[in-house]
Amino acid sequence: MNESKRKYDVVIIGSGPAGLTAGIYAVRAGLKAVVASGDQPGGQLTITAVVENYPGFPNGIGGIKLMMDMQKQVENLGGEIKQGIVKKILKIQKNFGVKLKNNGILETKTVIVATGSKARWLGIEKEKELIGRGVSGCATCDGMFFGDKVVAVTGGGNTACEEAVFLSRFAKKVYLIHRRNELRATKIEQKRVFENKKIEVVWSTEVKELLGDEKLEKIKIVNNKTGKERIIEIDGLFVAIGSDPATKFLTGLVEMEKTGHIKVGVDKKYSTMTSVDGIFGAGDCVNNAYKQGIVAAGMGCKAALDMERWLKE
């Protein structure tokens, strides 16, 4: 069928916990729904080796497994999952046209934006060129390639600590480089780092230069208190310094916060409605405070319920 002929009650953009939960609720409400999976199907939880804080899994569950099960739940209920990256949202009379990268258009009465966030990079010279050649943003994806090697993780939050611990399964040495003098991660994640003999925490330090042509060979780090420089020979650098909302495609369409997060609750009646009637937001692309899978799932539920109520009016 021609993409432009497909009409839906709701197109959900993003297939992380927020998007898939919205899909579950939309389909259960009897609505014709499609989830556009985006460039990272399953969202950021797919780069988490083990999710320990999602209720119902006393022994934890693999991030990929959790998201595959959520997707299967949407499909089993009759929802549609479409592989595709959304370029923009168009206004088509009273409806919307969700334009995909392949130029297909999904026509819909409403849209739920649940695009989450994208990993933030260091922004230093050679970084982009060395991605896949020693530089990575995903330990779960690439850790196995660094067996008995020396690697570094830069960051100080939960993700950085989780990645350092995960990499210690393969690497013989892991440097955890943090620009502050204390970690921001939860106490349990910090404990795992400090108790791991393979991990060395390098405090008050930033990565300033990547050295190597065909592949990463060394990094230059600088202590931001003393100014002292040091060069470390490593095989891999994993960047875990946070994320930014994946909302650029919405620029000029809906109101956004200064951080790039979508502003919702403009209409007090619908806490997840954006500044444009019929477009709702959920998950990390909206919320800058919690950044938790279960919070995103709850927001996806709220967005679907708001959308259903709005359609009935």
mmCIF file of C-alpha atoms in Angstrom:
data_model
loop_
_atom_site.group_PDB
_atom_site.id
_atom_site.type_symbol
_atom_site.label_atom_id
_atom_site.label_comp_id
_atom_site.label_asym_id
_atom_site.label_seq_id
_atom_site.Cartn_x
_atom_site.Cartn_y
_atom_site.Cartn_z
ATOM 1 C CA MET A 1 0.000 0.000 0.000
ATOM 2 C CA ASN A 2 1.230 3.520 -0.740
ATOM 3 C CA GLU A 3 2.481 5.135 2.476
ATOM 4 C CA SER A 4 0.537 8.323 1.829
ATOM 5 C CA LYS A 5 -2.703 6.314 1.748
ATOM 6 C CA ARG A 6 -2.182 4.851 5.217
ATOM 7 C CA LYS A 7 -4.309 6.680 7.752
ATOM 8 C CA TYR A 8 -4.032 6.178 11.479
ATOM 9 C CA ASP A 9 -5.638 7.430 14.639
ATOM 10 C CA VAL A 10 -2.173 7.919 16.099
ATOM 11 C CA VAL A 11 1.416 7.730 14.937
ATOM 12 C CA ILE A 12 3.819 7.204 17.818
ATOM 13 C CA ILE A 13 7.337 8.392 17.066
ATOM 14 C CA GLY A 14 9.906 6.404 19.023
ATOM 15 C CA SER A 15 10.073 2.820 20.256
ATOM 16 C CA GLY A 16 11.537 3.115 23.734
ATOM 17 C CA PRO A 17 9.519 2.524 26.937
ATOM 18 C CA ALA A 18 7.421 5.674 26.374
ATOM 19 C CA GLY A 19 6.568 4.947 22.743
ATOM 20 C CA LEU A 20 5.807 1.258 23.186
ATOM 21 C CA THR A 21 3.717 1.822 26.316
ATOM 22 C CA ALA A 22 1.751 4.466 24.425
ATOM 23 C CA GLY A 23 1.301 1.900 21.655
ATOM 24 C CA ILE A 24 -0.044 -0.715 24.068
ATOM 25 C CA TYR A 25 -2.615 1.686 25.507
ATOM 26 C CA ALA A 26 -3.616 3.100 22.118
ATOM 27 C CA VAL A 27 -4.273 -0.329 20.620
ATOM 28 C CA ARG A 28 -6.167 -1.492 23.699
ATOM 29 C CA ALA A 29 -8.395 1.562 23.259
ATOM 30 C CA GLY A 30 -9.368 0.243 19.826
ATOM 31 C CA LEU A 31 -7.363 2.845 17.924
ATOM 32 C CA LYS A 32 -5.406 2.277 14.735
ATOM 33 C CA ALA A 33 -1.841 2.881 15.862
ATOM 34 C CA VAL A 34 1.632 2.619 14.383
ATOM 35 C CA VAL A 35 4.973 3.013 16.140
ATOM 36 C CA ALA A 36 7.781 4.487 14.021
ATOM 37 C CA SER A 37 10.826 2.827 15.555
ATOM 38 C CA GLY A 38 13.407 5.523 14.753
ATOM 39 C CA ASP A 39 17.158 5.095 14.351
ATOM 40 C CA GLN A 40 17.553 3.218 17.641
ATOM 41 C CA PRO A 41 14.731 0.645 17.891
ATOM 42 C CA GLY A 42 14.001 -0.042 21.531
ATOM 43 C CA GLY A 43 15.561 3.204 22.697
ATOM 44 C CA GLN A 44 18.405 3.700 25.141
ATOM 45 C CA LEU A 45 17.456 0.750 27.324
ATOM 46 C CA THR A 46 18.814 -1.510 24.583
ATOM 47 C CA ILE A 47 22.342 -0.405 25.506
ATOM 48 C CA THR A 48 21.818 -1.404 29.144
ATOM 49 C CA ALA A 49 23.154 -4.886 29.805
ATOM 50 C CA VAL A 50 20.887 -5.628 32.778
ATOM 51 C CA VAL A 51 17.922 -3.540 33.938
ATOM 52 C CA GLU A 52 17.583 -4.045 37.691
ATOM 53 C CA ASN A 53 15.093 -1.322 38.602
ATOM 54 C CA TYR A 54 12.107 -2.221 36.418
ATOM 55 C CA PRO A 55 9.392 -3.763 38.646
ATOM 56 C CA GLY A 56 8.443 -7.368 38.025
ATOM 57 C CA PHE A 57 11.924 -8.721 37.346
ATOM 58 C CA PRO A 58 13.473 -9.737 40.688
ATOM 59 C CA ASN A 59 16.663 -10.942 39.021
ATOM 60 C CA GLY A 60 16.825 -8.105 36.514
ATOM 61 C CA ILE A 61 16.266 -8.378 32.775
ATOM 62 C CA GLY A 62 18.428 -7.616 29.760
ATOM 63 C CA GLY A 63 17.645 -4.228 28.230
ATOM 64 C CA ILE A 64 17.284 -5.686 24.736
ATOM 65 C CA LYS A 65 15.022 -8.485 26.007
ATOM 66 C CA LEU A 66 12.787 -6.034 27.888
ATOM 67 C CA MET A 67 12.312 -3.836 24.834
ATOM 68 C CA MET A 68 11.775 -6.789 22.468
ATOM 69 C CA ASP A 69 9.058 -8.071 24.803
ATOM 70 C CA MET A 70 7.393 -4.631 24.875
ATOM 71 C CA GLN A 71 7.455 -4.498 21.085
ATOM 72 C CA LYS A 72 5.987 -7.989 20.874
ATOM 73 C CA GLN A 73 3.226 -6.914 23.254
ATOM 74 C CA VAL A 74 2.267 -4.039 20.950
ATOM 75 C CA GLU A 75 2.218 -6.355 17.935
ATOM 76 C CA ASN A 76 0.283 -9.111 19.725
ATOM 77 C CA LEU A 77 -2.433 -6.591 20.567
ATOM 78 C CA GLY A 78 -2.718 -5.587 16.906
ATOM 79 C CA GLY A 79 -0.436 -2.566 16.770
ATOM 80 C CA GLU A 80 1.960 -1.928 13.908
ATOM 81 C CA ILE A 81 5.703 -1.367 14.239
ATOM 82 C CA LYS A 82 7.278 0.457 11.318
ATOM 83 C CA GLN A 83 11.012 0.700 10.765
ATOM 84 C CA GLY A 84 11.731 4.272 9.833
ATOM 85 C CA ILE A 85 13.190 7.595 10.878
ATOM 86 C CA VAL A 86 10.869 10.601 11.002
ATOM 87 C CA LYS A 87 12.090 13.739 9.220
ATOM 88 C CA LYS A 88 9.260 16.115 10.052
ATOM 89 C CA ILE A 89 5.591 16.471 10.935
ATOM 90 C CA LEU A 90 3.351 18.234 8.427
ATOM 91 C CA LYS A 91 -0.101 19.708 8.915
ATOM 92 C CA ILE A 92 -2.623 18.167 6.482
ATOM 93 C CA GLN A 93 -5.937 19.994 6.942
ATOM 94 C CA LYS A 94 -7.228 18.706 10.309
ATOM 95 C CA ASN A 95 -4.756 15.833 10.350
ATOM 96 C CA PHE A 96 -0.983 15.413 10.390
ATOM 97 C CA GLY A 97 1.450 13.889 7.943
ATOM 98 C CA VAL A 98 4.439 12.186 9.526
ATOM 99 C CA LYS A 99 7.138 12.279 6.873
ATOM 100 C CA LEU A 100 9.682 9.464 6.940
ATOM 101 C CA LYS A 101 13.268 9.559 5.741
ATOM 102 C CA ASN A 102 12.310 7.399 2.738
ATOM 103 C CA ASN A 103 9.768 10.127 1.838
ATOM 104 C CA GLY A 104 6.768 8.017 2.827
ATOM 105 C CA ILE A 105 4.036 9.891 4.696
ATOM 106 C CA LEU A 106 1.846 8.435 7.432
ATOM 107 C CA GLU A 107 -1.396 10.390 7.738
ATOM 108 C CA THR A 108 -2.809 10.495 11.235
ATOM 109 C CA LYS A 109 -5.308 12.265 13.466
ATOM 110 C CA THR A 110 -2.810 12.581 16.320
ATOM 111 C CA VAL A 111 0.893 12.193 17.064
ATOM 112 C CA ILE A 112 2.704 11.096 20.208
ATOM 113 C CA VAL A 113 6.357 12.132 20.188
ATOM 114 C CA ALA A 114 8.464 9.748 22.274
ATOM 115 C CA THR A 115 11.832 10.136 20.594
ATOM 116 C CA GLY A 116 13.852 10.023 23.802
ATOM 117 C CA SER A 117 17.386 11.326 23.802
ATOM 118 C CA LYS A 118 20.633 10.777 21.942
ATOM 119 C CA ALA A 119 24.055 10.205 23.446
ATOM 120 C CA ARG A 120 26.153 13.332 23.825
ATOM 121 C CA TRP A 121 29.681 13.260 22.405
ATOM 122 C CA LEU A 122 32.809 15.058 23.593
ATOM 123 C CA GLY A 123 33.012 17.257 20.515
ATOM 124 C CA ILE A 124 36.791 17.050 20.200
ATOM 125 C CA GLU A 125 38.975 16.606 17.128
ATOM 126 C CA LYS A 126 39.082 13.127 15.528
ATOM 127 C CA GLU A 127 36.145 11.897 17.616
ATOM 128 C CA LYS A 128 33.751 11.359 14.705
ATOM 129 C CA GLU A 129 36.449 9.830 12.507
ATOM 130 C CA LEU A 130 37.367 7.288 15.196
ATOM 131 C CA ILE A 131 33.838 6.152 16.027
ATOM 132 C CA GLY A 132 33.898 2.418 15.361
ATOM 133 C CA ARG A 133 37.698 2.467 15.408
ATOM 134 C CA GLY A 134 38.192 2.642 19.139
ATOM 135 C CA VAL A 135 35.651 5.299 20.077
ATOM 136 C CA SER A 136 32.167 4.137 21.056
ATOM 137 C CA GLY A 137 29.033 5.278 22.845
ATOM 138 C CA CYS A 138 27.810 1.786 23.716
ATOM 139 C CA ALA A 139 29.700 -0.681 25.898
ATOM 140 C CA THR A 140 26.948 -3.281 25.560
ATOM 141 C CA CYS A 141 27.286 -3.141 21.772
ATOM 142 C CA ASP A 142 31.073 -3.070 21.487
ATOM 143 C CA GLY A 143 32.505 -4.332 24.776
ATOM 144 C CA MET A 144 33.142 -7.848 23.508
ATOM 145 C CA PHE A 145 35.687 -6.513 21.006
ATOM 146 C CA PHE A 146 37.978 -5.376 23.820
ATOM 147 C CA GLY A 147 38.877 -8.679 25.434
ATOM 148 C CA ASP A 148 42.124 -8.371 27.438
ATOM 149 C CA LYS A 149 42.513 -4.754 26.254
ATOM 150 C CA VAL A 150 42.834 -1.425 28.076
ATOM 151 C CA VAL A 151 39.809 0.866 27.793
ATOM 152 C CA ALA A 152 38.518 4.096 29.290
ATOM 153 C CA VAL A 153 35.044 5.387 30.057
ATOM 154 C CA THR A 154 34.412 9.107 30.413
ATOM 155 C CA GLY A 155 31.500 10.230 32.575
ATOM 156 C CA GLY A 156 30.317 10.017 36.168
ATOM 157 C CA GLY A 157 26.655 9.055 36.119
ATOM 158 C CA ASN A 158 24.861 5.724 36.216
ATOM 159 C CA THR A 159 25.543 4.973 32.562
ATOM 160 C CA ALA A 160 29.276 5.604 32.903
ATOM 161 C CA CYS A 161 29.524 3.405 35.999
ATOM 162 C CA GLU A 162 27.428 0.642 34.442
ATOM 163 C CA GLU A 163 29.581 0.707 31.316
ATOM 164 C CA ALA A 164 32.816 0.584 33.314
ATOM 165 C CA VAL A 165 31.621 -2.445 35.285
ATOM 166 C CA PHE A 166 30.345 -4.136 32.129
ATOM 167 C CA LEU A 167 33.623 -3.547 30.289
ATOM 168 C CA SER A 168 35.575 -5.044 33.187
ATOM 169 C CA ARG A 169 34.174 -8.424 32.136
ATOM 170 C CA PHE A 170 36.265 -8.254 28.968
ATOM 171 C CA ALA A 171 39.035 -5.688 29.389
ATOM 172 C CA LYS A 172 42.093 -6.192 31.581
ATOM 173 C CA LYS A 173 41.997 -2.547 32.726
ATOM 174 C CA VAL A 174 39.272 0.125 32.766
ATOM 175 C CA TYR A 175 39.878 3.809 33.467
ATOM 176 C CA LEU A 176 36.796 5.740 34.583
ATOM 177 C CA ILE A 177 37.552 9.382 33.816
ATOM 178 C CA HIS A 178 35.333 11.959 35.522
ATOM 179 C CA ARG A 179 35.610 15.733 35.424
ATOM 180 C CA ARG A 180 34.420 16.140 39.020
ATOM 181 C CA ASN A 181 35.765 14.848 42.340
ATOM 182 C CA GLU A 182 32.745 12.668 43.068
ATOM 183 C CA LEU A 183 30.453 10.453 40.997
ATOM 184 C CA ARG A 184 26.829 11.347 40.290
ATOM 185 C CA ALA A 185 25.733 7.715 40.042
ATOM 186 C CA THR A 186 23.552 5.972 42.609
ATOM 187 C CA LYS A 187 25.320 4.530 45.648
ATOM 188 C CA ILE A 188 24.905 0.946 44.437
ATOM 189 C CA GLU A 189 26.544 1.765 41.092
ATOM 190 C CA GLN A 190 29.375 3.616 42.842
ATOM 191 C CA LYS A 191 29.936 0.658 45.164
ATOM 192 C CA ARG A 192 30.302 -1.687 42.203
ATOM 193 C CA VAL A 193 32.898 0.604 40.660
ATOM 194 C CA PHE A 194 34.936 1.088 43.827
ATOM 195 C CA GLU A 195 34.945 -2.631 44.623
ATOM 196 C CA ASN A 196 36.083 -3.627 41.127
ATOM 197 C CA LYS A 197 39.849 -4.154 41.069
ATOM 198 C CA LYS A 198 40.011 -3.706 37.296
ATOM 199 C CA ILE A 199 38.586 -0.166 37.449
ATOM 200 C CA GLU A 200 40.708 2.889 38.224
ATOM 201 C CA VAL A 201 38.815 6.153 38.749
ATOM 202 C CA VAL A 202 40.631 9.244 37.470
ATOM 203 C CA TRP A 203 39.157 12.249 39.268
ATOM 204 C CA SER A 204 38.785 15.903 38.178
ATOM 205 C CA THR A 205 40.011 15.014 34.711
ATOM 206 C CA GLU A 206 38.810 15.516 31.141
ATOM 207 C CA VAL A 207 39.718 13.925 27.819
ATOM 208 C CA LYS A 208 41.273 16.638 25.667
ATOM 209 C CA GLU A 209 42.779 14.834 22.682
ATOM 210 C CA LEU A 210 42.456 11.555 20.799
ATOM 211 C CA LEU A 211 45.668 10.158 19.353
ATOM 212 C CA GLY A 212 45.834 7.672 16.494
ATOM 213 C CA ASP A 213 45.113 7.712 12.777
ATOM 214 C CA GLU A 214 43.643 4.423 11.596
ATOM 215 C CA LYS A 215 42.436 3.591 15.107
ATOM 216 C CA LEU A 216 42.507 5.027 18.616
ATOM 217 C CA GLU A 217 45.867 4.415 20.285
ATOM 218 C CA LYS A 218 46.152 6.969 23.101
ATOM 219 C CA ILE A 219 44.249 9.756 24.805
ATOM 220 C CA LYS A 220 45.535 12.973 26.329
ATOM 221 C CA ILE A 221 43.808 13.798 29.605
ATOM 222 C CA VAL A 222 44.071 16.976 31.685
ATOM 223 C CA ASN A 223 43.447 17.468 35.389
ATOM 224 C CA ASN A 224 41.117 20.464 35.517
ATOM 225 C CA LYS A 225 42.393 21.531 38.954
ATOM 226 C CA THR A 226 46.152 21.325 38.458
ATOM 227 C CA GLY A 227 46.357 21.603 34.669
ATOM 228 C CA LYS A 228 48.620 18.555 34.603
ATOM 229 C CA GLU A 229 48.508 16.621 31.327
ATOM 230 C CA ARG A 230 48.900 12.888 30.946
ATOM 231 C CA ILE A 231 48.853 10.511 27.985
ATOM 232 C CA ILE A 232 47.328 7.057 28.442
ATOM 233 C CA GLU A 233 47.692 4.203 25.980
ATOM 234 C CA ILE A 234 44.261 2.644 25.448
ATOM 235 C CA ASP A 235 42.465 0.519 22.892
ATOM 236 C CA GLY A 236 38.977 1.907 23.406
ATOM 237 C CA LEU A 237 37.204 5.008 24.707
ATOM 238 C CA PHE A 238 33.541 4.828 25.700
ATOM 239 C CA VAL A 239 31.758 8.173 25.951
ATOM 240 C CA ALA A 240 29.017 8.311 28.602
ATOM 241 C CA ILE A 241 28.609 11.993 29.428
ATOM 242 C CA GLY A 242 24.858 12.296 29.162
ATOM 243 C CA SER A 243 22.349 12.848 26.407
ATOM 244 C CA ASP A 244 20.348 15.502 24.586
ATOM 245 C CA PRO A 245 16.663 15.317 23.590
ATOM 246 C CA ALA A 246 16.073 14.026 20.057
ATOM 247 C CA THR A 247 13.757 16.860 19.062
ATOM 248 C CA LYS A 248 15.498 18.806 16.289
ATOM 249 C CA PHE A 249 12.932 17.663 13.723
ATOM 250 C CA LEU A 250 10.264 19.540 15.723
ATOM 251 C CA THR A 251 11.998 22.927 15.565
ATOM 252 C CA GLY A 252 9.484 25.605 14.617
ATOM 253 C CA LEU A 253 6.497 23.298 15.092
ATOM 254 C CA VAL A 254 5.971 22.990 18.849
ATOM 255 C CA GLU A 255 7.153 25.052 21.796
ATOM 256 C CA MET A 256 10.317 23.757 23.445
ATOM 257 C CA GLU A 257 12.310 24.452 26.575
ATOM 258 C CA LYS A 258 15.739 26.092 26.318
ATOM 259 C CA THR A 259 17.239 22.629 26.792
ATOM 260 C CA GLY A 260 15.513 21.362 23.646
ATOM 261 C CA HIS A 261 12.948 19.332 25.582
ATOM 262 C CA ILE A 262 9.342 19.505 24.398
ATOM 263 C CA LYS A 263 7.108 21.765 26.452
ATOM 264 C CA VAL A 264 3.902 19.971 27.461
ATOM 265 C CA GLY A 265 0.922 20.827 29.638
ATOM 266 C CA VAL A 266 0.310 24.055 27.738
ATOM 267 C CA ASP A 267 -3.359 23.018 27.763
ATOM 268 C CA LYS A 268 -3.927 22.322 31.469
ATOM 269 C CA LYS A 269 -6.610 19.785 30.600
ATOM 270 C CA TYR A 270 -4.050 17.505 28.959
ATOM 271 C CA SER A 271 -0.754 17.292 30.830
ATOM 272 C CA THR A 272 1.060 15.723 27.863
ATOM 273 C CA MET A 273 -0.318 17.972 25.096
ATOM 274 C CA THR A 274 2.224 20.168 23.321
ATOM 275 C CA SER A 275 1.533 23.694 22.086
ATOM 276 C CA VAL A 276 -0.040 22.122 18.978
ATOM 277 C CA ASP A 277 -3.433 20.477 19.459
ATOM 278 C CA GLY A 278 -3.239 16.788 18.625
ATOM 279 C CA ILE A 279 0.502 16.430 19.234
ATOM 280 C CA PHE A 280 1.518 14.912 22.566
ATOM 281 C CA GLY A 281 4.902 14.271 24.160
ATOM 282 C CA ALA A 282 6.249 11.560 26.448
ATOM 283 C CA GLY A 283 9.505 10.232 27.860
ATOM 284 C CA ASP A 284 13.008 11.675 27.881
ATOM 285 C CA CYS A 285 12.296 14.078 25.010
ATOM 286 C CA VAL A 286 9.956 15.831 27.471
ATOM 287 C CA ASN A 287 11.373 15.051 30.899
ATOM 288 C CA ASN A 288 14.810 16.343 31.860
ATOM 289 C CA ALA A 289 14.623 15.427 35.550
ATOM 290 C CA TYR A 290 14.305 11.668 35.993
ATOM 291 C CA LYS A 291 15.528 9.851 32.865
ATOM 292 C CA GLN A 292 14.254 6.463 34.000
ATOM 293 C CA GLY A 293 12.656 3.754 31.872
ATOM 294 C CA ILE A 294 9.718 3.315 34.217
ATOM 295 C CA VAL A 295 9.049 7.075 34.296
ATOM 296 C CA ALA A 296 9.117 7.153 30.491
ATOM 297 C CA ALA A 297 6.689 4.214 30.366
ATOM 298 C CA GLY A 298 4.325 6.021 32.728
ATOM 299 C CA MET A 299 4.494 9.147 30.580
ATOM 300 C CA GLY A 300 3.725 7.053 27.501
ATOM 301 C CA CYS A 301 0.628 5.742 29.264
ATOM 302 C CA LYS A 302 -0.462 9.302 30.163
ATOM 303 C CA ALA A 303 0.079 10.535 26.607
ATOM 304 C CA ALA A 304 -2.019 7.696 25.165
ATOM 305 C CA LEU A 305 -4.845 8.342 27.638
ATOM 306 C CA ASP A 306 -4.755 12.090 26.917
ATOM 307 C CA MET A 307 -4.749 11.408 23.183
ATOM 308 C CA GLU A 308 -7.723 9.049 23.463
ATOM 309 C CA ARG A 309 -9.727 11.599 25.490
ATOM 310 C CA TRP A 310 -8.844 14.393 23.078
ATOM 311 C CA LEU A 311 -10.033 12.355 20.077
ATOM 312 C CA LYS A 312 -13.399 11.798 21.740
ATOM 313 C CA GLU A 313 -14.059 15.508 22.215
#
